[in-house]
Coordinates of C-alpha atoms in Angstrom, one line a residue:
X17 CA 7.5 7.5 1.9
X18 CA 4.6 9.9 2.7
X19 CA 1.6 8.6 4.4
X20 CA -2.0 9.0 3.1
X21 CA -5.4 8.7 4.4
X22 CA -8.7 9.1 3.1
X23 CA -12.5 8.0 4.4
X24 CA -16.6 8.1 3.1
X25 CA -18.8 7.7 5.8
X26 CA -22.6 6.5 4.9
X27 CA -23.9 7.8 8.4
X28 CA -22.8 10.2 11.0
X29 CA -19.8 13.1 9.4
X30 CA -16.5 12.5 11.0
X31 CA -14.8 15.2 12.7
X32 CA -11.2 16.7 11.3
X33 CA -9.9 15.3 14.9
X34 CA -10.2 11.8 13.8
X35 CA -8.3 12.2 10.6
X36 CA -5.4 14.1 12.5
X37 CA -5.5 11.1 14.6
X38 CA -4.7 8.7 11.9
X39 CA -2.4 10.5 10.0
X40 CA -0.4 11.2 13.1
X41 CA -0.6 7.4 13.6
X42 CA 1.9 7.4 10.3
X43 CA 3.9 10.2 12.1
X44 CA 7.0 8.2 10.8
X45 CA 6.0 8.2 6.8
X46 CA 5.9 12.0 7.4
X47 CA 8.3 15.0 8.1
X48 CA 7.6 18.9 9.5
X49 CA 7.8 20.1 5.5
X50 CA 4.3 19.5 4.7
X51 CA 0.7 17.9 5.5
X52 CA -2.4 18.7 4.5
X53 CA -6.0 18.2 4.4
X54 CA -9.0 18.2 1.9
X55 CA -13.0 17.6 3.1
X56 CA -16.6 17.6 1.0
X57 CA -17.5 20.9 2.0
X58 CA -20.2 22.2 -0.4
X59 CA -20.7 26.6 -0.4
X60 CA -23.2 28.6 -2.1
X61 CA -20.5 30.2 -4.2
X62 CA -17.0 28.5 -5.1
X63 CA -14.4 28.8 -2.4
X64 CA -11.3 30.3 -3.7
X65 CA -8.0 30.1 -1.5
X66 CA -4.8 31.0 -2.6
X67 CA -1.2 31.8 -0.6
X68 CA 0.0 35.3 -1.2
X69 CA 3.2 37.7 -0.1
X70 CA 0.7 40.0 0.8
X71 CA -3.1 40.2 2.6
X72 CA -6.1 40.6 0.0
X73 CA -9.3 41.6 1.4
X74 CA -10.7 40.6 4.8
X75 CA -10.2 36.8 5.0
X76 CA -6.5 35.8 5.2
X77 CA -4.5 34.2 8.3
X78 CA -0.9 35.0 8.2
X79 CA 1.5 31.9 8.5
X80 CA 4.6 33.6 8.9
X81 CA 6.8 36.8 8.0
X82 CA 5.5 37.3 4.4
X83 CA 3.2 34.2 3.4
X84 CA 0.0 34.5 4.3
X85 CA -3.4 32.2 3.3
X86 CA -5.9 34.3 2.0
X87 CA -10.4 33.6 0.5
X88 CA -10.6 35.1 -2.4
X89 CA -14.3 36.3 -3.6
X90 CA -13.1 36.7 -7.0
X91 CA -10.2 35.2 -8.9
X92 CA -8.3 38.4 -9.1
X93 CA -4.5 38.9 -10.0
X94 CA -2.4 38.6 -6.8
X95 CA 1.0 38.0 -5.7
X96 CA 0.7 34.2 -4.9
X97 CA -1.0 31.1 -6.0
X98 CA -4.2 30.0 -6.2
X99 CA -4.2 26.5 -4.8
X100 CA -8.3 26.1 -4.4
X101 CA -11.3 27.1 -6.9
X102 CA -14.0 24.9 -6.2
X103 CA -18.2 24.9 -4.8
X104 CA -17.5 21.7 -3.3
X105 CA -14.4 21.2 -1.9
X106 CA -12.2 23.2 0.9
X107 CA -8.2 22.4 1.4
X108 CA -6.0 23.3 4.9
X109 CA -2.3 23.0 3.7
X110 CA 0.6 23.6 5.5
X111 CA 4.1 23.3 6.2
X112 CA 3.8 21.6 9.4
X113 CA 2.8 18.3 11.0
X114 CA -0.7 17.0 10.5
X115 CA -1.6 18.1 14.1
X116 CA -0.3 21.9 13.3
X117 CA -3.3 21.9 10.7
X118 CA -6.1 22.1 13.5
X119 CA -4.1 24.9 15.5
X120 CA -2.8 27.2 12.5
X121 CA -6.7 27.2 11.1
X122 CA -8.5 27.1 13.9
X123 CA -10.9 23.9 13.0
X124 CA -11.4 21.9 16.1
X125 CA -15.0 20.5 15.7
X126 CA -14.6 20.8 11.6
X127 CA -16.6 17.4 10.1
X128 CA -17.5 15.8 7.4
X129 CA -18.4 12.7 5.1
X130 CA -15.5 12.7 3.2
X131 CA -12.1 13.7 3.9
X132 CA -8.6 13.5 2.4
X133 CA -4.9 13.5 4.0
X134 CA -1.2 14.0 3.9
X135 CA 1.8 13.9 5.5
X136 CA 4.7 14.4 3.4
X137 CA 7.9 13.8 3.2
X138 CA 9.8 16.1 0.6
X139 CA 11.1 14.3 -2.3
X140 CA 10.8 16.3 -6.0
X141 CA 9.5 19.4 -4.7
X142 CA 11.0 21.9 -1.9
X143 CA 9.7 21.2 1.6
X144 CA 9.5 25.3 2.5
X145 CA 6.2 26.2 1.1
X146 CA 2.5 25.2 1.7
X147 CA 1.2 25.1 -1.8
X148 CA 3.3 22.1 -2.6
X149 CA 1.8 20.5 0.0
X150 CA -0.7 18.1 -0.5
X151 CA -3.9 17.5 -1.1
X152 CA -3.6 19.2 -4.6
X153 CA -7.0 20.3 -6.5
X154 CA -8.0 21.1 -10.3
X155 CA -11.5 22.4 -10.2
X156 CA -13.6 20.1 -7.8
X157 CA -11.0 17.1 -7.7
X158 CA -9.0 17.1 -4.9
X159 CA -6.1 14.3 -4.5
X160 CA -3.3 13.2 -2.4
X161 CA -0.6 10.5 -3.3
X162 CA 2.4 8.7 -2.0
X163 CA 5.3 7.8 -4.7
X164 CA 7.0 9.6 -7.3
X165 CA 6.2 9.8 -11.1
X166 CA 8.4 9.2 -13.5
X167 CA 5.7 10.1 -16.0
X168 CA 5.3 13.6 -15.4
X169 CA 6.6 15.4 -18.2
X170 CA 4.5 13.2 -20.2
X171 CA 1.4 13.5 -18.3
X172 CA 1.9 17.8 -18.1
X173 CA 2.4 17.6 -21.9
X174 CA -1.0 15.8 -22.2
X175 CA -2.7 18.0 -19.7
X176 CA -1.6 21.2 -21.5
X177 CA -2.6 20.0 -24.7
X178 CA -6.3 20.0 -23.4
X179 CA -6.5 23.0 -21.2
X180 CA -4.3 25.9 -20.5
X181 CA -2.3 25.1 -16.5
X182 CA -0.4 26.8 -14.4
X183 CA 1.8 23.9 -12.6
X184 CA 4.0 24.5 -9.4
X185 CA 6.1 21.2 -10.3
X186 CA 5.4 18.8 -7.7
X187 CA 4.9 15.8 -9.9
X188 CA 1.7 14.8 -7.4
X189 CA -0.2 18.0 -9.1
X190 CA -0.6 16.0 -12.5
X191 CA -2.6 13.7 -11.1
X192 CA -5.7 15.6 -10.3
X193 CA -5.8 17.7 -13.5
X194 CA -5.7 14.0 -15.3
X195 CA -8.6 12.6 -13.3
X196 CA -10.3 16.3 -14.2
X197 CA -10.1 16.0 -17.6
X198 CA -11.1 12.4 -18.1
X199 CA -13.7 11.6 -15.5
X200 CA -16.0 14.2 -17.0
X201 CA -15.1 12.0 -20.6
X202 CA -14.9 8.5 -19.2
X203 CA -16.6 8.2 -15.7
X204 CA -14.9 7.6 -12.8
X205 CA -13.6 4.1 -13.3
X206 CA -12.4 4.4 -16.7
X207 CA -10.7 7.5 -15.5
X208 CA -8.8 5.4 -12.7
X209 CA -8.0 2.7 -15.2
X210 CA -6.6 5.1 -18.1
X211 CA -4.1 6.8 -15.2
X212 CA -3.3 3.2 -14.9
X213 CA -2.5 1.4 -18.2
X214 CA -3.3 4.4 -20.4
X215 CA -4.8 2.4 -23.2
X216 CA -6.9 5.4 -24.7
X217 CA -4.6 8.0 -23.8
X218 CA -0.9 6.7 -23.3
X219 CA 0.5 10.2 -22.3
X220 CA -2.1 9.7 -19.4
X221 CA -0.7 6.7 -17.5
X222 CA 1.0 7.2 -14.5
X223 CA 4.4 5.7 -14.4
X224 CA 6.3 4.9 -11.4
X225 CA 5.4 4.1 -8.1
X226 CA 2.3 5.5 -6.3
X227 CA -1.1 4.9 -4.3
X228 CA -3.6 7.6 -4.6
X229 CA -6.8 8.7 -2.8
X230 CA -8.9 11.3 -4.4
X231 CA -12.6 13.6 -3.8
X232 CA -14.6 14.7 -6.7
X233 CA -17.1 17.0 -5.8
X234 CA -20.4 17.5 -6.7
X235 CA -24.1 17.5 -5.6
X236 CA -23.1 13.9 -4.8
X237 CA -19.3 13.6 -4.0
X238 CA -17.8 10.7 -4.8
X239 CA -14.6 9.3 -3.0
X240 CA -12.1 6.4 -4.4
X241 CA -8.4 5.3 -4.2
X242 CA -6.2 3.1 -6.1
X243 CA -2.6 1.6 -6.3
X244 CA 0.2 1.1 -9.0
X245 CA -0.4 -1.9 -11.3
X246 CA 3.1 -3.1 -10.0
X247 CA 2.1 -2.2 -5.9
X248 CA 5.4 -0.4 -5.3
X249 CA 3.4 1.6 -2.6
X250 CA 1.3 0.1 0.2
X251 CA -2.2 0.9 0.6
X252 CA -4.8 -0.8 3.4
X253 CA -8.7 -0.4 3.6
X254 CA -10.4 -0.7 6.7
X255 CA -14.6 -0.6 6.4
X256 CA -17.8 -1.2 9.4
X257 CA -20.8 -0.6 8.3
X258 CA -20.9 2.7 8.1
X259 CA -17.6 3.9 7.3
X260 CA -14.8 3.3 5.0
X261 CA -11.1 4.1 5.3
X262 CA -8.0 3.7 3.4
X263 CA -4.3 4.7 4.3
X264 CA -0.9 3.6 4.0
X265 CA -1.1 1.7 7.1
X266 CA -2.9 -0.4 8.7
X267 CA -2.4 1.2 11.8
X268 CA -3.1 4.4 10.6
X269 CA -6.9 2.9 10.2
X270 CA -7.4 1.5 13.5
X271 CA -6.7 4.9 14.7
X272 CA -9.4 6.0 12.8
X273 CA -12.1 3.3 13.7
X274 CA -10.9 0.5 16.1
X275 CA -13.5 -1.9 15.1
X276 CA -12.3 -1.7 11.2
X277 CA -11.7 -4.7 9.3
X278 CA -8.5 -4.3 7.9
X279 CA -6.9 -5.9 4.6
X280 CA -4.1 -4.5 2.2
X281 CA -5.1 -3.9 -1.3
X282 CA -3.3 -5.2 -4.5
X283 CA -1.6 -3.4 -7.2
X284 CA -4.4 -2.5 -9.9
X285 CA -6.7 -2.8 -7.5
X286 CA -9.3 0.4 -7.0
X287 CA -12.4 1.0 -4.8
X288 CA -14.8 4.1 -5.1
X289 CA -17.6 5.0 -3.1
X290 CA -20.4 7.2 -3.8
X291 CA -23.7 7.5 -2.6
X292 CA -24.6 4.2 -0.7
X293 CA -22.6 2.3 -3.3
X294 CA -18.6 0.6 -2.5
X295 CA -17.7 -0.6 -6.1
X296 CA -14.4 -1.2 -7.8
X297 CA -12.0 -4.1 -8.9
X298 CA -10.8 -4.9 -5.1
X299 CA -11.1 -8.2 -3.2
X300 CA -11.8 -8.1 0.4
X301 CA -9.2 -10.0 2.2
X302 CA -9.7 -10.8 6.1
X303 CA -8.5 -13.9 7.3
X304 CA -7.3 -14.6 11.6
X305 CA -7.8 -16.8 13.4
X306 CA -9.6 -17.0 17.1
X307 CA -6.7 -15.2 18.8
X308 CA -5.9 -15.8 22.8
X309 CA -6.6 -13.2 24.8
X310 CA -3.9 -10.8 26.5
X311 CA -2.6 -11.2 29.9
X312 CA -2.8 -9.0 32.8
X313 CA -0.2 -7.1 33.5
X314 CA 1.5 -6.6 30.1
X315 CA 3.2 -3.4 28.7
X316 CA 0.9 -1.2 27.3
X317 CA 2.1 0.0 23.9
X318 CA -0.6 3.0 24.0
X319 CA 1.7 5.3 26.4
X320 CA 4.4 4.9 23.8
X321 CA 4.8 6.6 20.5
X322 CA 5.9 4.6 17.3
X323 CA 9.2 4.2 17.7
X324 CA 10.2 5.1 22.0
X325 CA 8.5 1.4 22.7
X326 CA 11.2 -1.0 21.2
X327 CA 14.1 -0.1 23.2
X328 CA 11.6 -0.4 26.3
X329 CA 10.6 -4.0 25.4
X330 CA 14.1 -5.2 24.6
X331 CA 15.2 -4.1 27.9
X332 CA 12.7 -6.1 29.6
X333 CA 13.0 -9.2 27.5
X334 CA 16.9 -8.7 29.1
X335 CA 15.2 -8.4 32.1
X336 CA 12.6 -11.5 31.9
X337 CA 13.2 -13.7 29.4
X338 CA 9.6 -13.4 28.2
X339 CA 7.4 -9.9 27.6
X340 CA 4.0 -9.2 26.8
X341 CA 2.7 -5.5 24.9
X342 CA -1.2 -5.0 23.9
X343 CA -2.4 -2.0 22.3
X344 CA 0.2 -2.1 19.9
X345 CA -0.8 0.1 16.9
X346 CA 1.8 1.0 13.9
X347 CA 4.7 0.7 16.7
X348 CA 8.2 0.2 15.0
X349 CA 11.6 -1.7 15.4
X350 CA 10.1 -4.4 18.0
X351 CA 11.8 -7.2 17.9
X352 CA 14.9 -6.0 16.2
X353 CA 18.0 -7.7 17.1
X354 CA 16.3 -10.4 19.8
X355 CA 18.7 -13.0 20.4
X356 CA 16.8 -15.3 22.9
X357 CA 13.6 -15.3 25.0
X358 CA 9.9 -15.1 23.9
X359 CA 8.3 -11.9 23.0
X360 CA 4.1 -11.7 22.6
X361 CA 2.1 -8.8 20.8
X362 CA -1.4 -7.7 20.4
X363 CA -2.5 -5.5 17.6
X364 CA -0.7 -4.1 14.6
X365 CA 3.0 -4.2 14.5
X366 CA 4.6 -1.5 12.8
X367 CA 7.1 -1.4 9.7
X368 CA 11.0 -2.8 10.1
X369 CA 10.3 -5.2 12.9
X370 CA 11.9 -8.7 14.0
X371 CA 14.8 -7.5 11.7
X372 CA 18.1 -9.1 12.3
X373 CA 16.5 -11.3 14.8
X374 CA 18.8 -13.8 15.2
X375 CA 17.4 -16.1 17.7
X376 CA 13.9 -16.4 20.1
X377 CA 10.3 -16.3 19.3
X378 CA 8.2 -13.5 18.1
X379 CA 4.6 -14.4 17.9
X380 CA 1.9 -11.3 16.6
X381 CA -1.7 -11.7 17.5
X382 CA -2.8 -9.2 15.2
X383 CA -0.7 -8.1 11.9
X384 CA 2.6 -7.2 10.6
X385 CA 3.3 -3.9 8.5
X386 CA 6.2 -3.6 5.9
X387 CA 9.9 -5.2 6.3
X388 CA 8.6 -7.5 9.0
X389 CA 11.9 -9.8 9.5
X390 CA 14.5 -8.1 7.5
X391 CA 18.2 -9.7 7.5
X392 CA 16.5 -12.0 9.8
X393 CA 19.2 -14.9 11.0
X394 CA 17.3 -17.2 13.5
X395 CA 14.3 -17.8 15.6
X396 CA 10.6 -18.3 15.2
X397 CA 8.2 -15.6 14.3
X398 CA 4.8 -16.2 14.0
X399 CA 2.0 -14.1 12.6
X400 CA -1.2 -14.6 13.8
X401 CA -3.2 -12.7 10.8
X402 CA -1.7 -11.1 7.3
X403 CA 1.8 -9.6 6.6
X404 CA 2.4 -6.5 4.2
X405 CA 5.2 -6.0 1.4
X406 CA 8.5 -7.1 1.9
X407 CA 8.1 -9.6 4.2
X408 CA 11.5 -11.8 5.3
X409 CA 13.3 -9.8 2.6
X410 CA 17.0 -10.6 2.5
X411 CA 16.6 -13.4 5.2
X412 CA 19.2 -15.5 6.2
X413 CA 17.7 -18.4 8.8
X414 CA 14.8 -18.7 11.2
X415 CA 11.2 -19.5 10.3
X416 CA 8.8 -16.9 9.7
X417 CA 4.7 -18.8 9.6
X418 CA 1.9 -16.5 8.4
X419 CA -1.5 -17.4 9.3
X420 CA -3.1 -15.5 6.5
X421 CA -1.9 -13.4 3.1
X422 CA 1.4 -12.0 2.3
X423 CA 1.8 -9.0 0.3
X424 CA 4.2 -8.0 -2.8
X425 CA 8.0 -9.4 -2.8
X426 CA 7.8 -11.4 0.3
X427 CA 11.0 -13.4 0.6
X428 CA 13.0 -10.5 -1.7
X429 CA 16.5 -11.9 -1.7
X430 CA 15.4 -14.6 0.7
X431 CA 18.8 -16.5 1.5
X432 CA 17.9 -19.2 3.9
X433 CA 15.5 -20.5 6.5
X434 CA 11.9 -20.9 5.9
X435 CA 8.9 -19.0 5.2
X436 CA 5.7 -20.9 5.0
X437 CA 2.2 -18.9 4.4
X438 CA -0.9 -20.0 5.4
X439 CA -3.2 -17.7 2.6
X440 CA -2.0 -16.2 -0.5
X441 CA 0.8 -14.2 -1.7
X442 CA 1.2 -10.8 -3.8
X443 CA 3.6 -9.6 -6.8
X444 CA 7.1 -10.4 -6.8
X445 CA 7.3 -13.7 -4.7
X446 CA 10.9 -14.6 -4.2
X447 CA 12.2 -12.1 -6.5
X448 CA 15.9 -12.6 -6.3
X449 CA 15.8 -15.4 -4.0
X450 CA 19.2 -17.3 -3.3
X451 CA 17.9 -20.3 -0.5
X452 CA 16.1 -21.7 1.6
X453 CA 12.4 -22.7 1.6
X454 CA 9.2 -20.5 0.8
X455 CA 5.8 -22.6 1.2
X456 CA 2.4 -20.8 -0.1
X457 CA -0.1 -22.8 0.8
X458 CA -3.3 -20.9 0.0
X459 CA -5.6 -23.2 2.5
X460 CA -6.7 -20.2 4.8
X461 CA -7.4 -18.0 1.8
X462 CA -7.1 -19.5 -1.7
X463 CA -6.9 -16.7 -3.8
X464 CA -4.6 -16.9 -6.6
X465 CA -1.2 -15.6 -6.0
X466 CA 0.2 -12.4 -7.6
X467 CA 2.9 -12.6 -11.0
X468 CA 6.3 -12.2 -11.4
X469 CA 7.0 -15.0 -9.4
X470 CA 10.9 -15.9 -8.7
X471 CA 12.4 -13.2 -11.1
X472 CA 16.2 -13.3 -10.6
X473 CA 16.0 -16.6 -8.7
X474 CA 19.1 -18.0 -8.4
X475 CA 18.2 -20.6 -4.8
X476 CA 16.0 -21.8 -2.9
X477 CA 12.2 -23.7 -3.2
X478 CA 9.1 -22.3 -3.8
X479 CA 6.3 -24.6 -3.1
X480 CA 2.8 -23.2 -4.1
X481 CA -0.5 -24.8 -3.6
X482 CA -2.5 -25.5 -6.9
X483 CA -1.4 -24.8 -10.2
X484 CA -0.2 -21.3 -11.0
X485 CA -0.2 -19.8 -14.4
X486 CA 3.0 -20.4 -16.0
X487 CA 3.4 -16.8 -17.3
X488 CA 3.4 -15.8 -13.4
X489 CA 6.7 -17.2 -12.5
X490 CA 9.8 -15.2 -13.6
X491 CA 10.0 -12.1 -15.6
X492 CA 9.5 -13.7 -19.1
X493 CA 6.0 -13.1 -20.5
X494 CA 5.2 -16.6 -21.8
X495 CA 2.2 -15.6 -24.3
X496 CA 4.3 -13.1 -25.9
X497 CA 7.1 -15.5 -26.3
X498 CA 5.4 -18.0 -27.6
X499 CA 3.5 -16.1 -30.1
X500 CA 7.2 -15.0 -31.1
X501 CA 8.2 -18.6 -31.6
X502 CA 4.9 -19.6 -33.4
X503 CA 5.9 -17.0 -35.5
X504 CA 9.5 -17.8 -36.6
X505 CA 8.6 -21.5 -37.0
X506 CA 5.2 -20.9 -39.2
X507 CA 8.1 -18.6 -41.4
X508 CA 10.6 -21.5 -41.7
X509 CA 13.5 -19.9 -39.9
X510 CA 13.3 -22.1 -37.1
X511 CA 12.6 -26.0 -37.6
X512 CA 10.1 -28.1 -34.8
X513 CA 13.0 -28.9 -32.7
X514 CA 14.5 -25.6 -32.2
X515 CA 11.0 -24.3 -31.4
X516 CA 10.7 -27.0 -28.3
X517 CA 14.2 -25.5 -27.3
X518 CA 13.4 -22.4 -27.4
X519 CA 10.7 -22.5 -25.3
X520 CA 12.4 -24.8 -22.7
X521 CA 15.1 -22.3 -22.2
X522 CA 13.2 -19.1 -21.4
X523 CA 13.9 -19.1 -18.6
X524 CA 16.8 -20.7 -16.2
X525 CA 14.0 -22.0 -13.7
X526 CA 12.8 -25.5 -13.2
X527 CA 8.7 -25.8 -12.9
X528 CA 7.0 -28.2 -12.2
X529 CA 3.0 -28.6 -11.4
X530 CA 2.8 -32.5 -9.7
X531 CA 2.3 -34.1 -6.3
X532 CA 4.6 -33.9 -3.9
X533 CA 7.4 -36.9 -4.0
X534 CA 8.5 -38.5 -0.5
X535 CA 11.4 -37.0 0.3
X536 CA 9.6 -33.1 -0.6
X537 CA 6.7 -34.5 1.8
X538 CA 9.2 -35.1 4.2
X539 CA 11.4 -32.0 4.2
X540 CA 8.5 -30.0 4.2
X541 CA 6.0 -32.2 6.7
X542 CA 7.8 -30.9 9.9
X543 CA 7.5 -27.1 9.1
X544 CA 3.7 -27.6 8.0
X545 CA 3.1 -29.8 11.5
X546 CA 4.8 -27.1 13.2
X547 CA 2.4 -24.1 10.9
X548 CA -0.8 -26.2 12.3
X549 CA 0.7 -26.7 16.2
X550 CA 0.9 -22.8 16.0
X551 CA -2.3 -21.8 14.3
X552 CA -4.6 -24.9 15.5
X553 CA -4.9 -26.5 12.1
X554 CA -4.8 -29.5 10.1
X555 CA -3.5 -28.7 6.6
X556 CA -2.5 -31.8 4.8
X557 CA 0.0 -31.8 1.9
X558 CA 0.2 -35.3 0.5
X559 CA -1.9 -35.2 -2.8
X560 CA -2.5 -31.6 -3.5
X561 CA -1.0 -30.6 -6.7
X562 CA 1.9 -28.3 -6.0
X563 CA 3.6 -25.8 -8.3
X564 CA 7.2 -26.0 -7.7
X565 CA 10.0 -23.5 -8.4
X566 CA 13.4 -23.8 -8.5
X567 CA 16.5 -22.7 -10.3
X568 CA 18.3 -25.2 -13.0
X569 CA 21.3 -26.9 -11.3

């Protein structure tokens, strides 16, 4: 649930009151048990900070009855731990808000290129303490993540049997001591792919959910971040020509640089920059159309905080019958519950909106954060730009229409209504799907869509533009079962016929990879005339090839 944030600047440094800024933005990923920062911060000697019962020597700042944070000149023997060794890097953690960072140190006016941030919400590791706060170090890497690893005894075991650790058994810790000991043996992006898939090193792979930004320091620093190959935690990246930010939101971003384009990364995916250089295995995604301009007179979400603005907007749509908000950046629960009337938004809506929306329309000029349209039951909502994970999960009616991408498990449990999306699609489309209709149709970005397509789908349609690799779609991995057949009929213990059969019934889907028939045109023809009345386009169905998913009668 925590909320991360990291940025590399290639021109002016950025001060530590813009990174407080959008980590606060994610106020509602976070808790009071724990945030933290981590900047490029090069010394002439190496900084060594550590939290002790006691004061050592003259730098130390006392955070409360008998913890205090204290510079070491030496490593020495102390009572505490040492949470910082490094030339290049300095750390501010606390238990606190993000905001309580710049008034318990004292930084106001602090900058730099790179920078690194938390806040945390407490899940393996007590809450109580700073030093399991993150951003955690090992030497000159610094890191901070969002998830949990179920890995971690494995990936301890591996980091002990290369170097001699002292751990304080929050699972995030691992993490940098892995990238330490293989970046200086594989280079950064090997590094990132081994804690990924682990193919040199299998006691190195993270397992488990995560999304992870990192500093390694050095004469020349290099910054990066990366997601789980599965994308069980959101990440966003947000560049202008001079600077580039991820974080767990999008909103989180645009508090950091307005003018950001914005796009959510896939699971794999990785970017590092270093030097003047943005490399990696990510695909910039940033598709909207021209969007109509605000009217005067609307509610103005920037004098609310995330989650005080919902109730204020419902009242008014009560009130009205038809409300207006701009500014809206990360704010959370609008739309929940709308019944009737005809609510309009500018900017970036924040997670668990337009859930249980049972009636109305709900049209966002901007984009949609997680668990847009949960349990939704009726209505129109309409996204004028991309949607992040989880999108319509567990919907029952209405009709959700996505101008641009989707990201992992949209439609999750998707149970009626329609869901029709104008770009691409991540993992875990229609995963557990009972009914209704879920249209991909890849025209305003035709990137292929993400795997495990329909796993567990039991109802519904899925209609997907262009043809789709057949080992995408359910949770059967095709090449491996076919190489399994091949194998049992090139031994004689299965005879031509059985083989055919056997491949037939992997799974209890029905796909199919053809034109559209009438009666599909027609069912589908008034949601797609209704998708181009709303976004101003003319997307034509008739004789595309579609990939078509549904379960066997």
């Amino acid at each position: 649930m925590c909320g991360i944030l990291g940025l590399y600047s290639f021109g002016e440094e950025v001060p530590v009151e813009a990174v407080i800024r959008g980590l606060e933005a994610m106020r509602e990923r976070g808790t009071p048990h724990g945030a933290g920062l981590a900047l490029y911060r090069p010394s002439n000697r190496p900084r060594i900070k550590a939290f002790s019962r006691e004061p050592v020597g003259n730098k130390y700042i006392k955070l409360h009855s008998d913890l205090y944070d204290i510079e070491l000149e030496e490593p020495v023997d102390i009572n505490g731990y040492i949470y910082l060794n490094s030339r290049w890097i300095d750390v501010y953690k606390i238990v606190g808000w993000p905001a309580d960072i710049i008034k318990t140190y004292g930084i106001n006016g602090l900058s730099s290129k790179v920078w690194i941030g938390h806040t945390r919400y407490p899940t393996n590791s007590p809450g109580r303490l700073p030093y399991y706060s993150h951003p955690f170090t090992a030497g000159d890497v610094a890191i901070v993540h969002n998830g949990d690893l179920s890995s971690y005894g494995a990936n301890v075991n591996f980091i002990k049997y290369r170097a001699r650790v002292k751990f304080t058994g929050n699972d995030s810790e691992a993490i940098a001591y892995l990238l330490l000991s293989l970046v200086g043996e594989l280079g950064v992006e090997e590094a990132v792919n081994e804690l990924m898939y682990g193919r040199r090193y299998r006691w190195a792979r993270l397992d488990g959910p995560y999304a992870v930004a990192f500093i390694i320091g050095g004469p020349r620093p290099v910054f990066g971040a990366f997601v789980d190959p599965q994308h069980f935690r959101p990440l966003y990246v947000g560049m202008t020509d001079s600077l580039l930010v991820v974080a767990s939101e999008a909103a989180a971003i645009k508090a950091v640089e307005p003018n950001a384009v914005v796009w959510a990364m896939r699971g794999g995916e990785y970017i590092i920059a270093e030097g003047d250089e943005i490399r990696g295995n990510y695909r910039r995604r940033y598709v909207y159309p021209d969007l109509p301009q605000p009217p005067q007179g609307a509610i103005d979400a920037s004098r609310y905080d995330a989650v005080s603005l919902a109730p204020v907007v419902r009242t008014e749509l009560a009130k009205r019958g038809e409300v207006e908000v701009v500014n809206v950046n990360g704010h959370r629960y609008l739309g929940n519950g709308i019944s009737s009337g005809v609510l309009k938004v500018w900017g970036i809506v924040g997670n668990a909106s337009a859930n249980v929306m049972s009636g109305g329309t709900f049209l966002v000029y901007g984009d949609v954060q997680d668990d847009f349209g949960d349990a939704m039951n009726g209505g129109l909502a309409a996204i004028y730009g991309n949607a992040g994970d989880a999108l319509g999960q567990a919907k029952r009616g209405g009709e959700i229409y996505v101008y641009g991408d989707v990201g992992t498990r949209a439609a999750i449990q998707h149970r009626g209504g329609v869901m029709v999306v104008g770009g691409s699609a991540g993992k875990y489309l229609g995963e557990y799907m009972g009914g209704g209709i879920v249209v991909v149709l890849r025209a305003t970005n035709d990137e292929e869509v993400g795997d495990m397509i329909a796993r567990g789908m039991v109802g519904g349609e899925i209609y997907i533009r262009g043809e789709v690799p057949r080992e995408y779609i359910s949770h059967v991995n095709r090449r491996a079962l076919e190489r399994y057949a091949k194998s049992l009929l090139m031994d004689g213990l299965i005879d031509g016929e059985k083989y055919a059969r056997l491949l037939e019934e992997d799974s209890q889907l029905i796909v199919e990879q053809r034109e559209l028939t009438e009666e599909e045109i027609l069912k589908l023809n008034q949601y797609i005339n209704k998708f181009n009345k709303l976004f101003n386009l003319n997307i034509n169905i008739e004789r595309d090839i579609f990939t078509i998913i549904r379960p066997k009668a």
